[in-house]
Amino acid sequence: MDKIYGGAKCTIVAGSGSGAWAGLTGAGHTPEPRSNKQYCATIQGLRLITIQQHYQAWRKRSVWDTRGWTLQEKALSKKSMIFADDQVFFHCQRALWYEDTILEKIDTNIEFRTRDIDHYNEGSVFTSYEAMVVHFTHRSFGFQGDILNAFRRLESLLQH
């Protein structure tokens, strides 16, 4: 999987649901509707619309960000189109775009890297390895036998 994510131009991420077969919310022949509805109003001639949840809030509550194999998906993908339960996010090294929002300025609270894994290479090799182990051990796997294989692929990134 590391070669697939690393070689892809853009990774399409099923960010909602509780497992690998959850599908893409809002896409397909009979799409499941997104969970949150947006509301519009005009007040004194100004058209207003509600926005959906912030990317960081979505990540904190998503099952996707806790699963074992998705760490490779997140860390190795150059660009990702993430289908969350109420909107789609586009994430790359330079920007984060929301399906429902036009943002002319980049949110300065979000850090962008070529790959999400690059922050493991900021300190000594030992410190980087320790941070990767701590981050990785908080993830869940459907098959316990996958744990070492998934970690080896991430561990190999520290050698570059």
mmCIF file of N, CA, C and O in Angstrom, residues 72-145:
data_model
loop_
_atom_site.group_PDB
_atom_site.id
_atom_site.type_symbol
_atom_site.label_atom_id
_atom_site.label_comp_id
_atom_site.label_asym_id
_atom_site.label_seq_id
_atom_site.Cartn_x
_atom_site.Cartn_y
_atom_site.Cartn_z
ATOM 1 N N GLN A 72 -0.755 5.357 6.792
ATOM 2 C CA GLN A 72 -0.005 5.345 5.530
ATOM 3 C C GLN A 72 -0.713 6.205 4.485
ATOM 4 O O GLN A 72 -0.082 6.981 3.781
ATOM 5 N N GLU A 73 -2.010 6.055 4.396
ATOM 6 C CA GLU A 73 -2.798 6.828 3.435
ATOM 7 C C GLU A 73 -2.584 8.324 3.658
ATOM 8 O O GLU A 73 -2.340 9.085 2.728
ATOM 9 N N LYS A 74 -2.636 8.746 4.903
ATOM 10 C CA LYS A 74 -2.482 10.155 5.258
ATOM 11 C C LYS A 74 -1.040 10.624 5.079
ATOM 12 O O LYS A 74 -0.787 11.705 4.552
ATOM 13 N N ALA A 75 -0.094 9.811 5.476
ATOM 14 C CA ALA A 75 1.303 10.226 5.484
ATOM 15 C C ALA A 75 1.946 10.206 4.100
ATOM 16 O O ALA A 75 2.803 11.034 3.809
ATOM 17 N N LEU A 76 1.554 9.299 3.259
ATOM 18 C CA LEU A 76 2.237 9.105 1.988
ATOM 19 C C LEU A 76 1.572 9.775 0.792
ATOM 20 O O LEU A 76 2.205 9.964 -0.238
ATOM 21 N N SER A 77 0.315 10.128 0.918
ATOM 22 C CA SER A 77 -0.411 10.728 -0.207
ATOM 23 C C SER A 77 0.032 12.168 -0.436
ATOM 24 O O SER A 77 0.092 12.955 0.497
ATOM 25 N N LYS A 78 0.332 12.487 -1.692
ATOM 26 C CA LYS A 78 0.725 13.855 -2.038
ATOM 27 C C LYS A 78 -0.479 14.792 -1.995
ATOM 28 O O LYS A 78 -0.389 15.930 -1.570
ATOM 29 N N LYS A 79 -1.621 14.293 -2.483
ATOM 30 C CA LYS A 79 -2.867 15.044 -2.480
ATOM 31 C C LYS A 79 -3.971 14.081 -2.082
ATOM 32 O O LYS A 79 -3.941 12.914 -2.460
ATOM 33 N N SER A 80 -4.937 14.585 -1.343
ATOM 34 C CA SER A 80 -6.055 13.743 -0.912
ATOM 35 C C SER A 80 -7.373 14.465 -1.089
ATOM 36 O O SER A 80 -7.489 15.642 -0.774
ATOM 37 N N MET A 81 -8.357 13.736 -1.610
ATOM 38 C CA MET A 81 -9.728 14.212 -1.652
ATOM 39 C C MET A 81 -10.471 13.363 -0.625
ATOM 40 O O MET A 81 -10.651 12.157 -0.811
ATOM 41 N N ILE A 82 -10.838 13.983 0.499
ATOM 42 C CA ILE A 82 -11.382 13.258 1.639
ATOM 43 C C ILE A 82 -12.898 13.449 1.697
ATOM 44 O O ILE A 82 -13.382 14.562 1.917
ATOM 45 N N PHE A 83 -13.628 12.357 1.496
ATOM 46 C CA PHE A 83 -15.084 12.383 1.576
ATOM 47 C C PHE A 83 -15.491 12.148 3.025
ATOM 48 O O PHE A 83 -15.511 11.014 3.492
ATOM 49 N N ALA A 84 -15.787 13.218 3.749
ATOM 50 C CA ALA A 84 -16.251 13.127 5.136
ATOM 51 C C ALA A 84 -17.757 12.944 5.131
ATOM 52 O O ALA A 84 -18.384 12.923 4.074
ATOM 53 N N ASP A 85 -18.351 12.835 6.300
ATOM 54 C CA ASP A 85 -19.790 12.578 6.356
ATOM 55 C C ASP A 85 -20.641 13.775 5.943
ATOM 56 O O ASP A 85 -21.782 13.611 5.539
ATOM 57 N N ASP A 86 -20.115 14.996 6.012
ATOM 58 C CA ASP A 86 -20.946 16.139 5.628
ATOM 59 C C ASP A 86 -20.332 17.043 4.571
ATOM 60 O O ASP A 86 -20.955 18.005 4.153
ATOM 61 N N GLN A 87 -19.108 16.750 4.127
ATOM 62 C CA GLN A 87 -18.508 17.520 3.046
ATOM 63 C C GLN A 87 -17.239 16.840 2.553
ATOM 64 O O GLN A 87 -16.801 15.855 3.120
ATOM 65 N N VAL A 88 -16.649 17.411 1.507
ATOM 66 C CA VAL A 88 -15.407 16.885 0.949
ATOM 67 C C VAL A 88 -14.307 17.902 1.212
ATOM 68 O O VAL A 88 -14.501 19.103 1.046
ATOM 69 N N PHE A 89 -13.135 17.402 1.639
ATOM 70 C CA PHE A 89 -11.952 18.239 1.833
ATOM 71 C C PHE A 89 -10.932 17.865 0.759
ATOM 72 O O PHE A 89 -10.804 16.701 0.403
ATOM 73 N N PHE A 90 -10.207 18.848 0.257
ATOM 74 C CA PHE A 90 -9.077 18.586 -0.629
ATOM 75 C C PHE A 90 -7.843 19.047 0.109
ATOM 76 O O PHE A 90 -7.740 20.200 0.518
ATOM 77 N N HIS A 91 -6.873 18.155 0.292
ATOM 78 C CA HIS A 91 -5.687 18.463 1.085
ATOM 79 C C HIS A 91 -4.449 18.171 0.262
ATOM 80 O O HIS A 91 -4.316 17.097 -0.328
ATOM 81 N N CYS A 92 -3.542 19.136 0.196
ATOM 82 C CA CYS A 92 -2.249 18.927 -0.449
ATOM 83 C C CYS A 92 -1.201 19.655 0.384
ATOM 84 O O CYS A 92 -1.510 20.201 1.438
ATOM 85 N N GLN A 93 0.034 19.674 -0.102
ATOM 86 C CA GLN A 93 1.104 20.262 0.699
ATOM 87 C C GLN A 93 0.965 21.769 0.867
ATOM 88 O O GLN A 93 1.534 22.340 1.778
ATOM 89 N N ARG A 94 0.208 22.428 0.026
ATOM 90 C CA ARG A 94 0.115 23.885 0.085
ATOM 91 C C ARG A 94 -1.221 24.431 0.530
ATOM 92 O O ARG A 94 -1.344 25.621 0.803
ATOM 93 N N ALA A 95 -2.252 23.583 0.575
ATOM 94 C CA ALA A 95 -3.573 24.129 0.879
ATOM 95 C C ALA A 95 -4.514 23.062 1.412
ATOM 96 O O ALA A 95 -4.274 21.870 1.271
ATOM 97 N N LEU A 96 -5.569 23.541 2.026
ATOM 98 C CA LEU A 96 -6.685 22.715 2.452
ATOM 99 C C LEU A 96 -7.941 23.439 1.991
ATOM 100 O O LEU A 96 -8.169 24.588 2.356
ATOM 101 N N TRP A 97 -8.731 22.778 1.143
ATOM 102 C CA TRP A 97 -9.935 23.386 0.615
ATOM 103 C C TRP A 97 -11.144 22.620 1.094
ATOM 104 O O TRP A 97 -11.123 21.402 1.187
ATOM 105 N N TYR A 98 -12.197 23.355 1.375
ATOM 106 C CA TYR A 98 -13.464 22.800 1.835
ATOM 107 C C TYR A 98 -14.445 22.846 0.677
ATOM 108 O O TYR A 98 -14.508 23.850 -0.033
ATOM 109 N N GLU A 99 -15.243 21.822 0.511
ATOM 110 C CA GLU A 99 -16.233 21.781 -0.556
ATOM 111 C C GLU A 99 -17.235 22.936 -0.439
ATOM 112 O O GLU A 99 -17.659 23.499 -1.436
ATOM 113 N N ASP A 100 -17.597 23.299 0.769
ATOM 114 C CA ASP A 100 -18.667 24.268 0.969
ATOM 115 C C ASP A 100 -18.197 25.695 1.188
ATOM 116 O O ASP A 100 -19.002 26.586 1.385
ATOM 117 N N THR A 101 -16.902 25.946 1.159
ATOM 118 C CA THR A 101 -16.400 27.248 1.568
ATOM 119 C C THR A 101 -15.335 27.752 0.604
ATOM 120 O O THR A 101 -14.465 27.000 0.200
ATOM 121 N N ILE A 102 -15.406 29.020 0.264
ATOM 122 C CA ILE A 102 -14.347 29.644 -0.527
ATOM 123 C C ILE A 102 -13.447 30.375 0.460
ATOM 124 O O ILE A 102 -13.880 31.296 1.148
ATOM 125 N N LEU A 103 -12.216 29.941 0.546
ATOM 126 C CA LEU A 103 -11.256 30.553 1.473
ATOM 127 C C LEU A 103 -10.150 31.209 0.651
ATOM 128 O O LEU A 103 -9.371 30.535 0.013
ATOM 129 N N GLU A 104 -10.116 32.511 0.652
ATOM 130 C CA GLU A 104 -9.095 33.212 -0.108
ATOM 131 C C GLU A 104 -7.747 33.210 0.602
ATOM 132 O O GLU A 104 -6.717 33.313 -0.007
ATOM 133 N N LYS A 105 -7.772 33.095 1.931
ATOM 134 C CA LYS A 105 -6.540 33.070 2.698
ATOM 135 C C LYS A 105 -6.375 31.682 3.295
ATOM 136 O O LYS A 105 -7.328 31.071 3.752
ATOM 137 N N ILE A 106 -5.140 31.196 3.344
ATOM 138 C CA ILE A 106 -4.871 29.891 3.941
ATOM 139 C C ILE A 106 -4.982 30.011 5.454
ATOM 140 O O ILE A 106 -4.492 30.965 6.059
ATOM 141 N N ASP A 107 -5.626 29.056 6.082
ATOM 142 C CA ASP A 107 -5.776 29.019 7.535
ATOM 143 C C ASP A 107 -4.394 28.819 8.157
ATOM 144 O O ASP A 107 -3.759 27.783 7.966
ATOM 145 N N THR A 108 -3.910 29.794 8.911
ATOM 146 C CA THR A 108 -2.557 29.729 9.465
ATOM 147 C C THR A 108 -2.444 28.745 10.623
ATOM 148 O O THR A 108 -1.348 28.452 11.069
ATOM 149 N N ASN A 109 -3.563 28.226 11.137
ATOM 150 C CA ASN A 109 -3.519 27.247 12.219
ATOM 151 C C ASN A 109 -3.267 25.834 11.721
ATOM 152 O O ASN A 109 -3.090 24.927 12.510
ATOM 153 N N ILE A 110 -3.265 25.625 10.405
ATOM 154 C CA ILE A 110 -3.056 24.299 9.851
ATOM 155 C C ILE A 110 -1.658 24.239 9.252
ATOM 156 O O ILE A 110 -1.264 25.107 8.489
ATOM 157 N N GLU A 111 -0.899 23.237 9.628
ATOM 158 C CA GLU A 111 0.448 23.073 9.102
ATOM 159 C C GLU A 111 0.390 22.208 7.850
ATOM 160 O O GLU A 111 -0.289 21.198 7.819
ATOM 161 N N PHE A 112 1.141 22.611 6.818
ATOM 162 C CA PHE A 112 1.188 21.847 5.588
ATOM 163 C C PHE A 112 2.610 21.354 5.377
ATOM 164 O O PHE A 112 3.565 22.089 5.521
ATOM 165 N N ARG A 113 2.720 20.111 5.011
ATOM 166 C CA ARG A 113 4.003 19.498 4.704
ATOM 167 C C ARG A 113 3.855 18.739 3.405
ATOM 168 O O ARG A 113 2.752 18.414 2.996
ATOM 169 N N THR A 114 4.983 18.425 2.788
ATOM 170 C CA THR A 114 4.923 17.613 1.582
ATOM 171 C C THR A 114 4.181 16.333 1.887
ATOM 172 O O THR A 114 3.324 15.897 1.160
ATOM 173 N N ARG A 115 4.508 15.710 2.999
ATOM 174 C CA ARG A 115 3.787 14.534 3.463
ATOM 175 C C ARG A 115 3.593 14.686 4.956
ATOM 176 O O ARG A 115 4.414 15.258 5.650
ATOM 177 N N ASP A 116 2.511 14.162 5.456
ATOM 178 C CA ASP A 116 2.193 14.274 6.875
ATOM 179 C C ASP A 116 3.281 13.621 7.739
ATOM 180 O O ASP A 116 3.442 13.954 8.888
ATOM 181 N N ILE A 117 4.026 12.717 7.172
ATOM 182 C CA ILE A 117 5.032 11.971 7.913
ATOM 183 C C ILE A 117 6.314 12.782 8.119
ATOM 184 O O ILE A 117 7.132 12.456 8.971
ATOM 185 N N ASP A 118 6.511 13.865 7.356
ATOM 186 C CA ASP A 118 7.763 14.610 7.409
ATOM 187 C C ASP A 118 8.101 15.149 8.789
ATOM 188 O O ASP A 118 9.265 15.327 9.113
ATOM 189 N N HIS A 119 7.102 15.408 9.626
ATOM 190 C CA HIS A 119 7.410 15.948 10.944
ATOM 191 C C HIS A 119 8.124 14.928 11.825
ATOM 192 O O HIS A 119 8.731 15.279 12.821
ATOM 193 N N TYR A 120 8.122 13.655 11.459
ATOM 194 C CA TYR A 120 8.874 12.658 12.211
ATOM 195 C C TYR A 120 10.379 12.799 11.975
ATOM 196 O O TYR A 120 11.172 12.246 12.692
ATOM 197 N N ASN A 121 10.770 13.515 10.953
ATOM 198 C CA ASN A 121 12.185 13.682 10.630
ATOM 199 C C ASN A 121 12.778 14.980 11.164
ATOM 200 O O ASN A 121 13.856 15.368 10.767
ATOM 201 N N GLU A 122 12.089 15.662 12.070
ATOM 202 C CA GLU A 122 12.561 16.956 12.542
ATOM 203 C C GLU A 122 13.596 16.871 13.650
ATOM 204 O O GLU A 122 14.368 17.780 13.844
ATOM 205 N N GLY A 123 13.632 15.802 14.410
ATOM 206 C CA GLY A 123 14.601 15.681 15.495
ATOM 207 C C GLY A 123 15.621 14.608 15.193
ATOM 208 O O GLY A 123 15.891 14.274 14.045
ATOM 209 N N SER A 124 16.189 14.038 16.258
ATOM 210 C CA SER A 124 17.126 12.932 16.068
ATOM 211 C C SER A 124 16.366 11.714 15.564
ATOM 212 O O SER A 124 15.138 11.656 15.642
ATOM 213 N N VAL A 125 17.093 10.732 15.073
ATOM 214 C CA VAL A 125 16.459 9.515 14.571
ATOM 215 C C VAL A 125 15.690 8.831 15.699
ATOM 216 O O VAL A 125 14.565 8.361 15.509
ATOM 217 N N PHE A 126 16.279 8.798 16.887
ATOM 218 C CA PHE A 126 15.602 8.158 18.020
ATOM 219 C C PHE A 126 14.307 8.890 18.372
ATOM 220 O O PHE A 126 13.269 8.266 18.575
ATOM 221 N N THR A 127 14.358 10.210 18.443
ATOM 222 C CA THR A 127 13.168 11.004 18.761
ATOM 223 C C THR A 127 12.090 10.807 17.693
ATOM 224 O O THR A 127 10.906 10.666 18.004
ATOM 225 N N SER A 128 12.496 10.791 16.434
ATOM 226 C CA SER A 128 11.556 10.575 15.335
ATOM 227 C C SER A 128 10.918 9.189 15.431
ATOM 228 O O SER A 128 9.710 9.041 15.256
ATOM 229 N N TYR A 129 11.736 8.191 15.716
ATOM 230 C CA TYR A 129 11.237 6.822 15.829
ATOM 231 C C TYR A 129 10.253 6.700 16.996
ATOM 232 O O TYR A 129 9.185 6.121 16.869
ATOM 233 N N GLU A 130 10.610 7.320 18.124
ATOM 234 C CA GLU A 130 9.749 7.288 19.307
ATOM 235 C C GLU A 130 8.393 7.948 19.011
ATOM 236 O O GLU A 130 7.342 7.412 19.353
ATOM 237 N N ALA A 131 8.412 9.105 18.348
ATOM 238 C CA ALA A 131 7.171 9.806 18.015
ATOM 239 C C ALA A 131 6.305 8.962 17.090
ATOM 240 O O ALA A 131 5.081 8.889 17.257
ATOM 241 N N MET A 132 6.943 8.287 16.140
ATOM 242 C CA MET A 132 6.196 7.449 15.214
ATOM 243 C C MET A 132 5.554 6.266 15.945
ATOM 244 O O MET A 132 4.398 5.930 15.701
ATOM 245 N N VAL A 133 6.275 5.651 16.863
ATOM 246 C CA VAL A 133 5.735 4.518 17.627
ATOM 247 C C VAL A 133 4.547 4.965 18.472
ATOM 248 O O VAL A 133 3.500 4.314 18.488
ATOM 249 N N VAL A 134 4.683 6.100 19.144
ATOM 250 C CA VAL A 134 3.594 6.602 19.989
ATOM 251 C C VAL A 134 2.355 6.886 19.138
ATOM 252 O O VAL A 134 1.245 6.486 19.483
ATOM 253 N N HIS A 135 2.544 7.556 18.012
ATOM 254 C CA HIS A 135 1.418 7.879 17.131
ATOM 255 C C HIS A 135 0.791 6.606 16.568
ATOM 256 O O HIS A 135 -0.426 6.476 16.502
ATOM 257 N N PHE A 136 1.602 5.669 16.185
ATOM 258 C CA PHE A 136 1.126 4.442 15.553
ATOM 259 C C PHE A 136 0.381 3.537 16.521
ATOM 260 O O PHE A 136 -0.624 2.926 16.164
ATOM 261 N N THR A 137 0.836 3.438 17.765
ATOM 262 C CA THR A 137 0.222 2.514 18.718
ATOM 263 C C THR A 137 -1.166 2.947 19.178
ATOM 264 O O THR A 137 -1.871 2.167 19.806
ATOM 265 N N HIS A 138 -1.569 4.157 18.855
ATOM 266 C CA HIS A 138 -2.913 4.610 19.203
ATOM 267 C C HIS A 138 -3.935 4.256 18.115
ATOM 268 O O HIS A 138 -5.096 4.600 18.231
ATOM 269 N N ARG A 139 -3.497 3.572 17.087
ATOM 270 C CA ARG A 139 -4.376 3.215 15.975
ATOM 271 C C ARG A 139 -4.872 1.788 16.116
ATOM 272 O O ARG A 139 -4.256 0.969 16.785
ATOM 273 N N SER A 140 -5.995 1.507 15.481
ATOM 274 C CA SER A 140 -6.583 0.164 15.581
ATOM 275 C C SER A 140 -6.485 -0.565 14.246
ATOM 276 O O SER A 140 -6.500 0.059 13.186
ATOM 277 N N PHE A 141 -6.389 -1.891 14.342
ATOM 278 C CA PHE A 141 -6.296 -2.752 13.168
ATOM 279 C C PHE A 141 -7.364 -3.830 13.243
ATOM 280 O O PHE A 141 -7.601 -4.395 14.303
ATOM 281 N N GLY A 142 -7.969 -4.125 12.104
ATOM 282 C CA GLY A 142 -8.930 -5.219 12.036
ATOM 283 C C GLY A 142 -8.244 -6.562 12.156
ATOM 284 O O GLY A 142 -8.769 -7.507 12.735
ATOM 285 N N PHE A 143 -7.032 -6.664 11.615
ATOM 286 C CA PHE A 143 -6.236 -7.887 11.667
ATOM 287 C C PHE A 143 -4.924 -7.570 12.368
ATOM 288 O O PHE A 143 -4.107 -6.810 11.853
ATOM 289 N N GLN A 144 -4.721 -8.113 13.532
ATOM 290 C CA GLN A 144 -3.525 -7.815 14.325
ATOM 291 C C GLN A 144 -2.237 -8.169 13.580
ATOM 292 O O GLN A 144 -1.201 -7.575 13.800
ATOM 293 N N GLY A 145 -2.319 -9.150 12.676
ATOM 294 C CA GLY A 145 -1.144 -9.531 11.890
ATOM 295 C C GLY A 145 -0.663 -8.439 10.951
ATOM 296 O O GLY A 145 0.457 -8.498 10.446
#
